[in-house]
Short mmCIF file of C-alpha atoms and ligand atoms in Angstrom, two decimals:
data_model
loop_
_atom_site.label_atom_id
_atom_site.label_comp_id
_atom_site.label_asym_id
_atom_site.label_seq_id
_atom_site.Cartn_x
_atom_site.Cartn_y
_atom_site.Cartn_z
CA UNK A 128 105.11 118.87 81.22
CA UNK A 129 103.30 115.89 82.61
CA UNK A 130 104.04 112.45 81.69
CA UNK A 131 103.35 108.91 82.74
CA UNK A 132 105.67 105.84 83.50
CA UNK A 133 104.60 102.52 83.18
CA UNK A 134 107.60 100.70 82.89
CA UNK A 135 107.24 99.45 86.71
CA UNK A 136 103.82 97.66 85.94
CA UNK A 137 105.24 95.79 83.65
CA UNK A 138 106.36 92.84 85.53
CA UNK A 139 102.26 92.86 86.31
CA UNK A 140 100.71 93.75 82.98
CA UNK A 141 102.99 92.97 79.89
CA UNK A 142 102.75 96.05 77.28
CA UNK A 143 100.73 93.78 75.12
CA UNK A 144 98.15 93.07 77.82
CA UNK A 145 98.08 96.70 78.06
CA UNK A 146 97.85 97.03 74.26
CA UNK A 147 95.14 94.61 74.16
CA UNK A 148 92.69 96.77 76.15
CA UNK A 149 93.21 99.43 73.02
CA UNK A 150 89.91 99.15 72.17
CA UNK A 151 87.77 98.59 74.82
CA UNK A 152 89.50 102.38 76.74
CA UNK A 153 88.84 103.82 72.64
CA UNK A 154 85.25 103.15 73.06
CA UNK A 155 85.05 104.78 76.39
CA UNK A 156 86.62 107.72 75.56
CA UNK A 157 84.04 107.86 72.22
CA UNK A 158 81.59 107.42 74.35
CA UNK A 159 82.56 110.58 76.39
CA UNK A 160 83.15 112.93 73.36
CA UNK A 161 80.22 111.45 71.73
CA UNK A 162 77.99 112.26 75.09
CA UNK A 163 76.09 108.53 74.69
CA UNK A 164 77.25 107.25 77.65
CA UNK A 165 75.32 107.24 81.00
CA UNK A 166 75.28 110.74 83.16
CA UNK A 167 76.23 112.72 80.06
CA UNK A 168 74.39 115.62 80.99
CA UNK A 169 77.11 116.02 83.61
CA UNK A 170 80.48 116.47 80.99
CA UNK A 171 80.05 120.28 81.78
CA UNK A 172 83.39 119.89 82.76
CA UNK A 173 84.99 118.73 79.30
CA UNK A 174 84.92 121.99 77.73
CA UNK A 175 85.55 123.70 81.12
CA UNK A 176 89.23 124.45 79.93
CA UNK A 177 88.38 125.83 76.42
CA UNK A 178 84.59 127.63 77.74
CA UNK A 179 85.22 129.45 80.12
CA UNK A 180 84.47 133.34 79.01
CA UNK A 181 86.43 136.34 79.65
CA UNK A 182 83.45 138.47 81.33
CA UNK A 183 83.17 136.14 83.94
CA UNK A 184 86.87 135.35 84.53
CA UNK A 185 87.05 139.43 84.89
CA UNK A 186 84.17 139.27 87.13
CA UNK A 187 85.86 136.83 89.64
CA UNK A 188 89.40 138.99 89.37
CA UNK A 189 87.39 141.89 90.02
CA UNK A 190 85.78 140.71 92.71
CA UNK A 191 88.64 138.59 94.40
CA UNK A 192 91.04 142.53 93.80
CA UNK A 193 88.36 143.98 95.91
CA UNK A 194 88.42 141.40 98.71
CA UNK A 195 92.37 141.25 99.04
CA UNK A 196 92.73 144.72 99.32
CA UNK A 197 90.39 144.84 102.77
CA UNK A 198 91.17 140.90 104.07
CA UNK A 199 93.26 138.36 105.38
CA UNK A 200 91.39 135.57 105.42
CA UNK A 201 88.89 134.07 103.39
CA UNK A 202 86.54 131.09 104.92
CA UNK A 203 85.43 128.86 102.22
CA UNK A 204 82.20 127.55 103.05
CA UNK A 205 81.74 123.48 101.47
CA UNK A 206 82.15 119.91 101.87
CA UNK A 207 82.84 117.38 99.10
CA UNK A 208 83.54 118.43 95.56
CA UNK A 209 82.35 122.52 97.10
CA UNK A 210 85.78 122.43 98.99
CA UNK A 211 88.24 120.03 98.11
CA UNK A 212 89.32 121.20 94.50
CA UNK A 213 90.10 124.43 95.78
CA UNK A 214 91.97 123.31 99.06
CA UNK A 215 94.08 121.00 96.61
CA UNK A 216 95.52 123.79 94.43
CA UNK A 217 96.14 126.24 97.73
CA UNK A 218 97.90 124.21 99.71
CA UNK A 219 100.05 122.81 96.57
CA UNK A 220 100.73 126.47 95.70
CA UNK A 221 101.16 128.23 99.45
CA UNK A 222 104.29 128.44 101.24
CA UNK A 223 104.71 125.44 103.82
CA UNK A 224 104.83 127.96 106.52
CA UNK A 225 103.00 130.89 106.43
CA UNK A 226 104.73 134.04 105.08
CA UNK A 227 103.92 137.29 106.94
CA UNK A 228 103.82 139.29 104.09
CA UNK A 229 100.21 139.90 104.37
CA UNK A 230 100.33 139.84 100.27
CA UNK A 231 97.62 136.97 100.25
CA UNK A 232 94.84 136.27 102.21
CA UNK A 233 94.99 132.86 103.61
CA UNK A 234 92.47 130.25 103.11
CA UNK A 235 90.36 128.64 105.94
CA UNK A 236 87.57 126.46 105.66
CA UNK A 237 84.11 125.49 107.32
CA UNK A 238 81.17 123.40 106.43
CA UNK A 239 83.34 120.29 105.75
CA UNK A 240 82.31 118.68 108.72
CA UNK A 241 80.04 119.06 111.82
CA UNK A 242 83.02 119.54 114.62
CA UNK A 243 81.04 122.05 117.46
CA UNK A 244 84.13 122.64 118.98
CA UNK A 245 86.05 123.41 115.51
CA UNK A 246 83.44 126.02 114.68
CA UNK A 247 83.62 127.30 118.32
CA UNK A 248 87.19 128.10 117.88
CA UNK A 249 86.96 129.26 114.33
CA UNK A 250 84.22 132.00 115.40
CA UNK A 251 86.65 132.87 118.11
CA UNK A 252 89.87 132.86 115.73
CA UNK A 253 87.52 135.14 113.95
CA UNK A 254 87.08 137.33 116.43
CA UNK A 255 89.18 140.10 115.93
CA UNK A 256 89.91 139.50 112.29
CA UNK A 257 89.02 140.82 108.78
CA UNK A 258 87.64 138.08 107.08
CA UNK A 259 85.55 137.32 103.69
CA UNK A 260 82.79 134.34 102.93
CA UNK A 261 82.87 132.46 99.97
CA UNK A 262 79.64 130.03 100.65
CA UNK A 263 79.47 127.02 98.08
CA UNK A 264 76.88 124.92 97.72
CA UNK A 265 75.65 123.60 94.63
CA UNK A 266 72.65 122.20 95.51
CA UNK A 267 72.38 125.35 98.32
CA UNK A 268 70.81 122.44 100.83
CA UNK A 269 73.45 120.85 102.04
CA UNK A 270 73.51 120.48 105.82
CA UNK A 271 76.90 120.70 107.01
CA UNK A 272 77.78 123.98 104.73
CA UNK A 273 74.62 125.25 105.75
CA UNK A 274 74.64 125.01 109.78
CA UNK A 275 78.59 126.75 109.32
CA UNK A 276 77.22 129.55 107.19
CA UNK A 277 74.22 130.22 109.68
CA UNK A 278 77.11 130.86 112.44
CA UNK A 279 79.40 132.70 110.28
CA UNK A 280 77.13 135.40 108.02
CA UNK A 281 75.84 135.54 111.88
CA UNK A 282 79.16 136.52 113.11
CA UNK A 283 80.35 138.34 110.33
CA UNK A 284 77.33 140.62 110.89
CA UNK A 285 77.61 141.05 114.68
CA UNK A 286 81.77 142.12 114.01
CA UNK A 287 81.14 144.33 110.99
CA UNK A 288 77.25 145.27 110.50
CA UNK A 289 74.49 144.26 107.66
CA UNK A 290 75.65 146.15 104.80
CA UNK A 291 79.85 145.48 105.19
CA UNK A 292 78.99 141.72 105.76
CA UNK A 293 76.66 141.89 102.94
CA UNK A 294 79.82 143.04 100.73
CA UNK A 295 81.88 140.44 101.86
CA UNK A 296 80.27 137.09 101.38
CA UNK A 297 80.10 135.47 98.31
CA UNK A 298 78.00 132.74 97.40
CA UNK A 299 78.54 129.92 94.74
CA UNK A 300 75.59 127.96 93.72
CA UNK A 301 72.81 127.33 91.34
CA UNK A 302 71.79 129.63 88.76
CA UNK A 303 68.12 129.21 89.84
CA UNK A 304 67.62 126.87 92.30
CA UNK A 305 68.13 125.65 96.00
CA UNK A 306 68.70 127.86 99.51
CA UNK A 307 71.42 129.26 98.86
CA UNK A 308 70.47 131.16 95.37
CA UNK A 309 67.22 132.16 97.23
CA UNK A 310 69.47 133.85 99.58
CA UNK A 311 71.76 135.56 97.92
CA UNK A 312 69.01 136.95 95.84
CA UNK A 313 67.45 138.06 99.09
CA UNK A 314 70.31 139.66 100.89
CA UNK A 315 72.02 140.72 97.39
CA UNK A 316 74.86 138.42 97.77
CA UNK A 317 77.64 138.67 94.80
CA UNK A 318 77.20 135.38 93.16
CA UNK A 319 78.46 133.03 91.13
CA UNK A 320 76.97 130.10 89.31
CA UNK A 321 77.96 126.37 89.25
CA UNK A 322 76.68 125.01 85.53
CA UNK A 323 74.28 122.44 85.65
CA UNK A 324 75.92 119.93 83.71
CA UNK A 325 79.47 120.12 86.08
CA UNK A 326 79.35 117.65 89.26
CA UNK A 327 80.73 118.78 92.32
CA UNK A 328 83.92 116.45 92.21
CA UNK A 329 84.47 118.05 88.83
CA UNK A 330 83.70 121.38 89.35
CA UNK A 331 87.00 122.74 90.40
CA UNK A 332 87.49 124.83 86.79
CA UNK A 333 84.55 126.55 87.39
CA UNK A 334 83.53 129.14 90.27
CA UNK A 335 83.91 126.57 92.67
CA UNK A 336 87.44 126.30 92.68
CA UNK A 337 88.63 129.59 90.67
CA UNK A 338 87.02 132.46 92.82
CA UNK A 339 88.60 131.46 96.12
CA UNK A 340 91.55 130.56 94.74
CA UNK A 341 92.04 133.86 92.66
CA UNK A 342 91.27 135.72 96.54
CA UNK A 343 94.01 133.42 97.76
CA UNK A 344 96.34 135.09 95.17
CA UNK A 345 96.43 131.84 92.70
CA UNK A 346 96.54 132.75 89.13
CA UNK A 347 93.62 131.13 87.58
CA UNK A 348 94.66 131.88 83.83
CA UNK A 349 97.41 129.94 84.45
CA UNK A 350 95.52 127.05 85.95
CA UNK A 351 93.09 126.89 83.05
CA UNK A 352 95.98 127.06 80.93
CA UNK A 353 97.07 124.40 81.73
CA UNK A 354 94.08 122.30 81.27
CA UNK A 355 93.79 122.97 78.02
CA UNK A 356 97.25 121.67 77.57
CA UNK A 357 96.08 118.44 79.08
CA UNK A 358 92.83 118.27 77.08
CA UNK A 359 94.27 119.15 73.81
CA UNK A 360 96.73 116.02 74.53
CA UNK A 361 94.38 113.63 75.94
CA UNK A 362 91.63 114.42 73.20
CA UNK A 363 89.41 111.24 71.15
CA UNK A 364 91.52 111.83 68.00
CA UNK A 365 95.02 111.38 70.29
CA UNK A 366 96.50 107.68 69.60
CA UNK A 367 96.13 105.29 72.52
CA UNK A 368 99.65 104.66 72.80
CA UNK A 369 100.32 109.19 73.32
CA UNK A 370 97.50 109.59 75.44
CA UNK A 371 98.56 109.71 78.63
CA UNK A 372 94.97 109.46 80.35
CA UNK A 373 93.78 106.67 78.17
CA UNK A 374 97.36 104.77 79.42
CA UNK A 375 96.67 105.18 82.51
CA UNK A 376 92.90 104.29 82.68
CA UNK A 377 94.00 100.74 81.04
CA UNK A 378 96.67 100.38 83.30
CA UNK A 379 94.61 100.74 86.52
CA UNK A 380 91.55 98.78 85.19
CA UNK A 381 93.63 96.18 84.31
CA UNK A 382 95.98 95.64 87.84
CA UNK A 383 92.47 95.66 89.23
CA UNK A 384 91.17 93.09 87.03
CA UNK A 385 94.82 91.21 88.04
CA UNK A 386 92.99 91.71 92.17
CA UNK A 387 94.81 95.18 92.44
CA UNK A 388 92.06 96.52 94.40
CA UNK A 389 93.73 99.27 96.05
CA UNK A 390 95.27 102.00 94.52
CA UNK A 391 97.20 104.05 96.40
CA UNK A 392 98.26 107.63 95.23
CA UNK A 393 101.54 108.53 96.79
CA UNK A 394 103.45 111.90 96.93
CA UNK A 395 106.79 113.16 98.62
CA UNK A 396 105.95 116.63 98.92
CA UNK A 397 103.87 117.53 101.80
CA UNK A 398 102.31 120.23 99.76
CA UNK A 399 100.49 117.30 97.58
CA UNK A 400 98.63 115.85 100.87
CA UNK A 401 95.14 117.76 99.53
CA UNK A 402 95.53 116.72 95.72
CA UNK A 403 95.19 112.87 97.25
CA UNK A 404 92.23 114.39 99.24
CA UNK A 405 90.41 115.65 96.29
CA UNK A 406 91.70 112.66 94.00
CA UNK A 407 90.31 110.25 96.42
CA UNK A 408 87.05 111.86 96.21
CA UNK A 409 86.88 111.87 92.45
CA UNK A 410 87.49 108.35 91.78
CA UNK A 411 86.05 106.94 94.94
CA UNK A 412 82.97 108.81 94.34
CA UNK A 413 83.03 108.27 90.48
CA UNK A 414 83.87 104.60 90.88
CA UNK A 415 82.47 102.84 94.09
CA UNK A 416 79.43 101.28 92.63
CA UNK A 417 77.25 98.36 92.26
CA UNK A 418 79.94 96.24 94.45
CA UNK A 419 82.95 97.65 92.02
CA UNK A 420 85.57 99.76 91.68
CA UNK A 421 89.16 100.07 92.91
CA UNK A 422 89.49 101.50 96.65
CA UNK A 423 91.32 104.90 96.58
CA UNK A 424 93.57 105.96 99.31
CA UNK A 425 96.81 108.03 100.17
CA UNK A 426 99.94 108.02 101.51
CA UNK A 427 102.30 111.41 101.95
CA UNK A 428 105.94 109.93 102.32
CA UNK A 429 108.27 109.94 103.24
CA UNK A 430 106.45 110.13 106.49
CA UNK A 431 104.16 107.37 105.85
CA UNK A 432 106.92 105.41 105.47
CA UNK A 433 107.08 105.15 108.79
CA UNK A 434 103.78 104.01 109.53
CA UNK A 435 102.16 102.60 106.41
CA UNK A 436 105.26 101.61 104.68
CA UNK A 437 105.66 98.29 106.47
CA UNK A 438 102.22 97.22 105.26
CA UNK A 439 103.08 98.11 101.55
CA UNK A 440 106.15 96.51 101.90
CA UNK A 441 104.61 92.82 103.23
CA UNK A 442 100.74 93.00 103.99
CA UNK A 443 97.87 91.64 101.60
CA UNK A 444 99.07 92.14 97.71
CA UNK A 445 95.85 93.58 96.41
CA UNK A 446 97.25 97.26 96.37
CA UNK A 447 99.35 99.33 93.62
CA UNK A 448 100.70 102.53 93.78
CA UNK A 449 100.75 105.73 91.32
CA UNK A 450 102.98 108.27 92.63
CA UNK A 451 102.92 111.75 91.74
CA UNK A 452 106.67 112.63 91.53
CA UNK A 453 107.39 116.66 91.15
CA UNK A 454 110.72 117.20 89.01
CA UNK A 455 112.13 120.32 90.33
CA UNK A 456 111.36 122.00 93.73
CA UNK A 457 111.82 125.94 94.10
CA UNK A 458 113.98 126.29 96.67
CA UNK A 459 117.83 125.00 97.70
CA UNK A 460 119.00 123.86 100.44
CA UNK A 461 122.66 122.08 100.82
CA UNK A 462 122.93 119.30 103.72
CA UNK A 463 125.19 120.67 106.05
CA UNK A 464 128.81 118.92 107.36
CA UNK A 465 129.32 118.47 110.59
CA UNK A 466 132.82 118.83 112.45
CA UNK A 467 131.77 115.46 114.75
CA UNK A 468 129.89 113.83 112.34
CA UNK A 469 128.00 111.97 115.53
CA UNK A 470 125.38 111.15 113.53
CA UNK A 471 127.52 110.04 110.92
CA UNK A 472 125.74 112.06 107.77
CA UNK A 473 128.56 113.94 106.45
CA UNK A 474 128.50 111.45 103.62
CA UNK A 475 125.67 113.64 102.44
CA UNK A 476 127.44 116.96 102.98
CA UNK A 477 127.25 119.53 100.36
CA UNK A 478 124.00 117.65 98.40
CA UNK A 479 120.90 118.96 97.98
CA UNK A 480 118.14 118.01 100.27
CA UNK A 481 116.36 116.91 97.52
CA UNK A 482 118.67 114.80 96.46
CA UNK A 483 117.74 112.61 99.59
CA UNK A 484 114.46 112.77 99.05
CA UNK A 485 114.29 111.69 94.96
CA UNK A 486 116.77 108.32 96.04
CA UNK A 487 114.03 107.64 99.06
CA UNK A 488 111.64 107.86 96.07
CA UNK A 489 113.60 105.90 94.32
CA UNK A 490 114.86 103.14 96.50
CA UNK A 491 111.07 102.83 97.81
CA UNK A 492 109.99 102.60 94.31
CA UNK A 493 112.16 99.17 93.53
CA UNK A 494 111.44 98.19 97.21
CA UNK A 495 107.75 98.05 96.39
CA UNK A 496 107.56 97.08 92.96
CA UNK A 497 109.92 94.04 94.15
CA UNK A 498 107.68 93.10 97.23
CA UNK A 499 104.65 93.16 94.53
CA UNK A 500 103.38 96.53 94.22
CA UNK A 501 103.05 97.72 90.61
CA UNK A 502 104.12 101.09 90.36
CA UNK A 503 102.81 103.86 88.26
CA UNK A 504 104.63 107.17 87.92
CA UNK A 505 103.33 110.49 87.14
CA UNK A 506 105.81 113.06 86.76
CA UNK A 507 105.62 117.04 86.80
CA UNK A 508 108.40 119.49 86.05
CA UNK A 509 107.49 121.86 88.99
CA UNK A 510 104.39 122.40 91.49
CA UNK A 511 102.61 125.56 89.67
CA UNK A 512 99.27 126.34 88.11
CA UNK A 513 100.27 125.58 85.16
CA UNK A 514 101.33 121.49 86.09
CA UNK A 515 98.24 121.79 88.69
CA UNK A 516 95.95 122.80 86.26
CA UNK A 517 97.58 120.11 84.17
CA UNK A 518 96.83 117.22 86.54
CA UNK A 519 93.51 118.06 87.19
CA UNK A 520 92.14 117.34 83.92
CA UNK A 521 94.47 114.01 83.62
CA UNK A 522 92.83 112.67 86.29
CA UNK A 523 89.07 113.96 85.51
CA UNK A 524 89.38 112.44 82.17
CA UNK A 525 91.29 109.09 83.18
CA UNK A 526 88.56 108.97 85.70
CA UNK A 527 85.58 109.15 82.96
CA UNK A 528 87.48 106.63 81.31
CA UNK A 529 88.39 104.71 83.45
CA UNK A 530 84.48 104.52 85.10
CA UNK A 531 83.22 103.64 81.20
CA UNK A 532 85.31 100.94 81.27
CA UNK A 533 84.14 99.64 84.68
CA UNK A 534 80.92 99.65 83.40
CA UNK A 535 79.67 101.79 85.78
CA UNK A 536 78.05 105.61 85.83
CA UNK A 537 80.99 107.60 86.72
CA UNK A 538 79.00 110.90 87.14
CA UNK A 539 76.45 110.24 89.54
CA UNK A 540 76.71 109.72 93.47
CA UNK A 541 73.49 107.51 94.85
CA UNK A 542 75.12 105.59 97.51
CA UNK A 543 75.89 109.36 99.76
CA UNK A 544 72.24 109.66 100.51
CA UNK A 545 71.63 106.59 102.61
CA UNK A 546 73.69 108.30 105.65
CA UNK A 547 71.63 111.47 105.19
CA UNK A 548 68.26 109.55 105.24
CA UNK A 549 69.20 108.25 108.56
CA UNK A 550 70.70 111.76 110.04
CA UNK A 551 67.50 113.52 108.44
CA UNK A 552 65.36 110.73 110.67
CA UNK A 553 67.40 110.99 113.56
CA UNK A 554 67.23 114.65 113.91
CA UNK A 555 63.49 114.64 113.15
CA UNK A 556 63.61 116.67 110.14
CA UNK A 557 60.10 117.41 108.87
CA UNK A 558 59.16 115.08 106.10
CA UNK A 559 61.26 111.94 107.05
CA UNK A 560 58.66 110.60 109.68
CA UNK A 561 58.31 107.22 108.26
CA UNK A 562 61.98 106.74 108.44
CA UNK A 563 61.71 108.04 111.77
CA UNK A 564 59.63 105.34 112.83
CA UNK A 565 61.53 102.97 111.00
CA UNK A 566 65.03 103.68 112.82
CA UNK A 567 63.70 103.84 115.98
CA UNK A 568 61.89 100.35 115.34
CA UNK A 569 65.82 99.42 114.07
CA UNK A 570 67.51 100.79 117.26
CA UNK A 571 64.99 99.06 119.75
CA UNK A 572 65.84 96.23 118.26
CA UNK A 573 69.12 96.46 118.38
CA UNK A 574 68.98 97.20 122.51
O1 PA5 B 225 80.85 115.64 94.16
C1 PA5 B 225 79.77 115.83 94.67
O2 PA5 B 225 78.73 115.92 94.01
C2 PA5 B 225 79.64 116.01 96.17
O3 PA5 B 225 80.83 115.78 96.82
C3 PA5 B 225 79.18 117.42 96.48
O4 PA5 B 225 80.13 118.32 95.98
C4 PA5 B 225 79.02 117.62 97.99
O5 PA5 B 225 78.14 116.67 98.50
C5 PA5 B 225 78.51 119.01 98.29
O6 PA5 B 225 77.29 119.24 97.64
P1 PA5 B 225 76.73 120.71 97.44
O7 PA5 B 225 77.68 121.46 96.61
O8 PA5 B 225 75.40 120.50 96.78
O9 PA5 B 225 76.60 121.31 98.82
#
């Protein structure tokens, strides 16, 4: 089960404030399920839990049986919404260390940023391996995701020949257009297709996200499971006061109409560190626009603690934190005692690790809330598909509503072009003369 905790707000927001934004977060969600809002011919991802049909979830088992049998890794080519979904739900799912079991192939990645000496190292890690491709790209013209795929179908060739490396890449991308669908069509690539109407930040229910994470061993049924479950509670017939999503998009678009500009998603497993990475993305992408929207960032404690915890303690009060707490962990592990007791912990002998780690929650929780941070709690019974799957649509729909409410389009991304203008100019791509001219006009001036 997932379910939210406001109670900590509440010396911020009073529950009638909150009540009070009733219909204003009802109209947003209408205009969602009603598809009259702006960008919606991108709520592909709506029915993503509920669409998805058994031929192709067969498909992508069949496939990702093939590939486990002969590999142990998979590189998963993408940057953006192309890689972060599925990074989120593998490293939440994966053993902290890895497991030499050689039961799942592991999960490395490429094309998420332009590092020459990362993809040095990564060809040479590759070396002597047996490794897969799963290239995503939905708009197949991407430059970072492209340049890494050059090296490695390159590679992957040179180590294993054309018609083994041909078998062992698989490419994710549009049905019909772009570089990347010309390719595969080319080379006969096994493909996949991202649907039109699903942006990358929201894509991670579709091929994206499900083929290499059913290669890295992750049950997908279970995943999609669990969206439904979220959907089916979160849905534009649910009361405001029982739906969860609709709670929480009031709550955080009112703190930031309080000057809560800063929202900052916290976690205490270290497991969690890639769900921030791909939250951040989908409301910082889906929000930051036209001079608005609340600033998404992360903190893992308790390690932060260390380091960012004095700030969140005392520094400016325009942040608020919504921390993803996980009920149960899998393992157990009793705190030793100590015949010297030097460093004076057998207080804590004989209780669960854990146990120190939900009162740090706990005792940071009314340390913040009391120093001014409104706290917002969402809490799972255990970090599976299931809760995974769960939280991804919680936060995809809060985030719809939540951008309707803002007044903003939450499904579109303008504002990421202006740094690949400049790049494109720089680089002397054909086309982009006149901004060629135009930079270098810039930078002169600038000497
Ligand atoms: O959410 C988005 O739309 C972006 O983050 C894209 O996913 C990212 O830019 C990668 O684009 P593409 O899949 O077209 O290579």
């Amino acid at each position: 089960m997932l379910s939210l905790d406001l109670r900590n707000i509440h010396s911020f927001v009073s529950q009638n404030e909150l009540e009070g934004m009733e219909n204003e977060i009802i109209k947003s969600i209408q205009t969602i399920y009603e598809r009259t809002g702006a960008g919606n011919d991108f709520l592909g991802w709506l029915d993503l839990p509920v669409s998805m049909d058994e031929k192709t979830l067969e498909e992508m088992e069949s496939i990702s049986n093939e590939l486990r049998k002969e590999i142990d890794y998979l590189v998963v080519i993408g940057i953006g919404g192309s890689y972060l979904g599925t990074r989120a739900v593998s490293e939440a799912l994966k053993p902290n260390f890895p497991v030499n079991s050689g039961e799942n192939p592991e999960l490395i990645y490429a094309g998420q940023q332009i590092g020459e000496d990362y993809l040095h190292d990564l060809l040479l890690f590759l070396k002597d391996k047996e490794y897969a491709i799963c290239v995503i790209s939905k708009s197949g013209t991407t430059t970072e995701p492209a340049l890494a795929f050059r090296l490695l179908k390159d590679h992957l060739v040179e180590t294993k020949g054309q018609e083994k490396a041909g078998q062992r890449i698989i490419a994710i991308t549009d049905e019909h257009k772009g570089a990347l669908r010309q390719l595969a069509k080319k080379e006969g690539y096994r493909s996949f297709v991202i649907p039109d109407d699903v942006g990358g930040r929201f894509s991670v229910l579709t091929p994206v996200g499900l083929v290499p994470l059913a290669i890295a061993g992750v049950n997908i049924r279970d995943l999609i499971s669990g969206a439904e479950k979220m959907r089916a509670k979160t849905g534009k017939d649910i009361p405001f006061s029982e739906n969860p999503a609709a709670l929480y998009a009031a709550a955080r678009n009112f703190l930031y109409h309080r000057d809560k500009f800063i929202e900052i998603l916290v976690n205490y497993d270290p497991r969690l560190h890639y769900l921030s990475e791909w939250w951040k993305q989908l409301f910082g992408e889906s929000e930051g626009k036209e001079n608005k929207g609340i600033f998404p960032a992360s903190v893992d404690f308790t390690t932060d603690l260390h380091s960012m915890g004095q700030y969140i303690q005392e520094g400016r009060r325009e942040l608020f934190e919504t921390v993803i707490s996980v009920k149960g962990v899998q393992n157990k592990l009793l705190v030793p005692s100590d015949k010297e007791d030097l460093d004076k912990l057998n207080y804590l002998a004989g209780k669960r690790i854990d146990e120190v780690n939900k009162m740090a929650e706990l005792g940071t929780r009314i340390a913040h809330v009391e120093g001014g941070v409104p706290n917002i709690k969402i809490e799972i019974d255990s970090l599976d598909e299931n809760h995974l799957g769960q939280m991804i649509f919680f936060f995809e729909i809060a985030c719809a509503i939540s951008g309707y409410t803002l007044g903003i389009n939450p499904f579109n991304q303008p504002g990421v072009e202006a740094y690949k203008r400049n790049m494109f100019a720089l680089l002397g791509k054909p086309g982009f003369e006149k901004e060629t001219e135009k930079i270098k006009k810039k930078l002169d001036q600038e000497k």
